[in-house]
Short mmCIF file of C-alpha atoms in Angstrom, two decimals:
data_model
loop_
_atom_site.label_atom_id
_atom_site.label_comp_id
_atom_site.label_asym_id
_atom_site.label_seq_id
_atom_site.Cartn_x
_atom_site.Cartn_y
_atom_site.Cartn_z
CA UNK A 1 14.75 -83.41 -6.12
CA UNK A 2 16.64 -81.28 -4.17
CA UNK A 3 14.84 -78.71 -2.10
CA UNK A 4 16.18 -75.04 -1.44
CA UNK A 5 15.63 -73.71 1.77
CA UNK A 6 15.70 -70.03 2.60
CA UNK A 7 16.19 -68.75 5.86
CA UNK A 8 14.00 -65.36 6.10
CA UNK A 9 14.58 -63.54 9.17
CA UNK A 10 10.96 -61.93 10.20
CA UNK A 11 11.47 -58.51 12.31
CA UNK A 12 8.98 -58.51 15.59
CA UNK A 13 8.48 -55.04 16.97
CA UNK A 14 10.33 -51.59 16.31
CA UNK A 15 13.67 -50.17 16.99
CA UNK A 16 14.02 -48.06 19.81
CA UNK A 17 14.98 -45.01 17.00
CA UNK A 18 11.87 -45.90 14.98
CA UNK A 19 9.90 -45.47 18.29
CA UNK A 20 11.80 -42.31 19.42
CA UNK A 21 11.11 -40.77 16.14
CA UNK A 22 7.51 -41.16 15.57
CA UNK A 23 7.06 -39.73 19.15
CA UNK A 24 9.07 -36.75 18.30
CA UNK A 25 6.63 -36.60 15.25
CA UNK A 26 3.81 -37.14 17.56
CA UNK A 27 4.68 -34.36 19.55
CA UNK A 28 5.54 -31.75 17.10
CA UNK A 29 2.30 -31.98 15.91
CA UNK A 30 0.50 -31.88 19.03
CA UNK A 31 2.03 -28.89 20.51
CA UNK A 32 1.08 -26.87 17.07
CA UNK A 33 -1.88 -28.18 16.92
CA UNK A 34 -2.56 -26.68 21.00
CA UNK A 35 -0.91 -23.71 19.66
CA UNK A 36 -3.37 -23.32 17.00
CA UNK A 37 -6.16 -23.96 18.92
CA UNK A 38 -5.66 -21.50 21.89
CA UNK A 39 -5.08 -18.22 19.04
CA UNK A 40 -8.79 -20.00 17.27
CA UNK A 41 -9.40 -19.96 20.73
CA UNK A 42 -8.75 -16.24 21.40
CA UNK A 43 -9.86 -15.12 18.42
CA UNK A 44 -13.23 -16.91 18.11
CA UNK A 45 -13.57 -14.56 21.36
CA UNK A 46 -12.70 -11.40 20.30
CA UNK A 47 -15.13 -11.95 17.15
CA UNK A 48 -17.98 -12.53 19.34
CA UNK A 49 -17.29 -9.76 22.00
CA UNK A 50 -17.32 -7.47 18.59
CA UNK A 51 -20.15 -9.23 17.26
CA UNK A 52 -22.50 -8.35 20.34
CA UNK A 53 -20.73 -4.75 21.28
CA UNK A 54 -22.05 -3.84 17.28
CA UNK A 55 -25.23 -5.66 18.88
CA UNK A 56 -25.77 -3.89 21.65
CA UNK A 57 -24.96 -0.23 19.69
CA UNK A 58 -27.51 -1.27 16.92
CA UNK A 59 -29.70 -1.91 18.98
CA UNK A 60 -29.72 1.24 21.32
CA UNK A 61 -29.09 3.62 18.02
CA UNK A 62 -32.66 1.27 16.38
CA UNK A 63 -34.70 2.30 19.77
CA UNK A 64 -34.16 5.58 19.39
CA UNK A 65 -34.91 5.18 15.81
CA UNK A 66 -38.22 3.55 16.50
CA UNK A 67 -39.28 6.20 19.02
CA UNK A 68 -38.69 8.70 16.72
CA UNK A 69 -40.87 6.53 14.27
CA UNK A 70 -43.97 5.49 16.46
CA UNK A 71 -43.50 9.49 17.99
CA UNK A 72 -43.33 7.46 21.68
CA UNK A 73 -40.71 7.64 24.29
CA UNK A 74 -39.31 4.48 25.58
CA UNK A 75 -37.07 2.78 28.02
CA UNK A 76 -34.04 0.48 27.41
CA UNK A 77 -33.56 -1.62 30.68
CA UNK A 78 -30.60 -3.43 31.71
CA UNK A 79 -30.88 -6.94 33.23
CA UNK A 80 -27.71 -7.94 34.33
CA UNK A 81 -27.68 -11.32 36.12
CA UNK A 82 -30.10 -12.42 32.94
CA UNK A 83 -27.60 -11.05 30.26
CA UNK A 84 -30.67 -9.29 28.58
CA UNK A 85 -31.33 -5.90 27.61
CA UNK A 86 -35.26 -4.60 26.63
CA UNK A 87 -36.99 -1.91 25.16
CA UNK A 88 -39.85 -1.32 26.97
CA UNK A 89 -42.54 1.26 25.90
CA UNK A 90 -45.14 1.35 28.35
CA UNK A 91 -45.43 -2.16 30.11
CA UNK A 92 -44.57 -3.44 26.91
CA UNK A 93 -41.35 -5.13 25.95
CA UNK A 94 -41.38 -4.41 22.03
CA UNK A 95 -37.59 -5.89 21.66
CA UNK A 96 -34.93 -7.49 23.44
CA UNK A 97 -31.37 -8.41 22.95
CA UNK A 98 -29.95 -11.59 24.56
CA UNK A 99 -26.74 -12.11 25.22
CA UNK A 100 -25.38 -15.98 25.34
CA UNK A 101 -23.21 -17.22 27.43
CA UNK A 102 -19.69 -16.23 25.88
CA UNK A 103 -20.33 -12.82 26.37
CA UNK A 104 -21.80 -11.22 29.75
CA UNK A 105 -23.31 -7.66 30.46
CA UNK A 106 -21.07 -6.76 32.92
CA UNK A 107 -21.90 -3.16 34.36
CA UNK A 108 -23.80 -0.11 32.96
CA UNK A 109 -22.93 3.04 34.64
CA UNK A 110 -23.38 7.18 34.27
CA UNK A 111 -27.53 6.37 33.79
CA UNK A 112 -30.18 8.55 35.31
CA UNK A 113 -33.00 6.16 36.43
CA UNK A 114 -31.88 2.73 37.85
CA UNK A 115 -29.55 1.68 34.94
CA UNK A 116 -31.89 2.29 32.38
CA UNK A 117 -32.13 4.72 29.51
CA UNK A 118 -34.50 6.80 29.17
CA UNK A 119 -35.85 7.78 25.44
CA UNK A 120 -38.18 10.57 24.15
CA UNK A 121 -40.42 10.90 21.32
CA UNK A 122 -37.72 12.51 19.79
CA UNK A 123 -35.52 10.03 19.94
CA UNK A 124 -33.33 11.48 21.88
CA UNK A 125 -31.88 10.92 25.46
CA UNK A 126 -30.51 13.07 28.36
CA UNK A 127 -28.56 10.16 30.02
CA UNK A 128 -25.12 9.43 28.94
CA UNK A 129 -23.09 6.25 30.20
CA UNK A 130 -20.71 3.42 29.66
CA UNK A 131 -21.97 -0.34 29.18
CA UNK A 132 -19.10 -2.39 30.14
CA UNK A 133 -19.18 -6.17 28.62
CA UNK A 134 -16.88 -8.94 29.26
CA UNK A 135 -15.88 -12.00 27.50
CA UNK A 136 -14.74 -15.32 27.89
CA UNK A 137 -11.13 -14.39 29.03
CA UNK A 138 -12.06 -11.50 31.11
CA UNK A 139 -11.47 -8.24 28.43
CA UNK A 140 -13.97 -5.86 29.08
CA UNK A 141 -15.60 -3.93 26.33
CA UNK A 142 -16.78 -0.33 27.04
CA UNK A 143 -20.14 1.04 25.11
CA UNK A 144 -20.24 4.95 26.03
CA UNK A 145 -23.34 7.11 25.19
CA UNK A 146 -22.78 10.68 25.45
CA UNK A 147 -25.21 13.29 26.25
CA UNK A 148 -26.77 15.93 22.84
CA UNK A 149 -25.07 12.66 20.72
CA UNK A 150 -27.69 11.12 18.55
CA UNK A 151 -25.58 7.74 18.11
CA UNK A 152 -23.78 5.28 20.35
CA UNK A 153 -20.33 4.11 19.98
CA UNK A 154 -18.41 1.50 20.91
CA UNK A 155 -14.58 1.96 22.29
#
């Protein structure tokens, strides 16, 4: 019997071009993926600073409408360090608006009484102003109210 030997030559380890190419892979893919990620980044933000501008207008324009319901006047009050804004009627808070952390009340200016604004049993309000909000990456959002307006707008 005559045995048949065959010499098999067993490849340890990659070539230096294998390894160069799947790092080039490697990091093609991670740069788009960081590219990616910053605009879901950026937009994610700008979705939520439109999300609580249309928040904060909504809820303004529904105070006056519940003043004009109840036949009570009212006061919205601005809490900025807190990021909350209340409608108070009386020494009652009937609603309140909290804003989280990705978006922060920033300044509200152009109000009569100490920030606040002031609503009738009417529904209506002599103070006009801007409520300036700011996001994540520092783009400020301006609210303006305008005096003999019976809505709120957002620019």
């Amino acid at each position: 019997m005559v045995f048949k030997m065959e010499r098999k030559f067993i490849r340890k380890g990659f070539t230096l071009i294998e390894l160069t190419v799947a790092i080039a892979i490697i990091g093609i893919i991670t740069s788009c993926s960081a590219l990616t990620y910053k605009y879901y980044k950026e937009l994610q933000n700008k979705m939520d600073a439109n999300y609580y501008c249309n928040a904060v207008v909504s809820f303004i324009n529904n105070s006056k409408m519940y003043c004009r319901e109840k036949s009570c006047s009212a006061v919205i009050t601005f809490d900025i360090p807190g990021n909350i804004i209340k409608l108070d009627v009386g020494t009652k808070t009937v609603s309140k608006i909290i804003l989280l952390n990705k978006i922060t009340l920033d300044n509200v200016t152009g109000t009569q009484v100490d920030n606040d604004i002031l609503i009738d049993k009417m529904g209506y309000t002599s103070d006009s102003g801007t409520i300036t909000l700011r996001d994540n990456n520092l783009v400020y959002y301006k609210i303006t109210m305008g005096v003999g307006t019976a809505y709120v707008e957002n620019k």
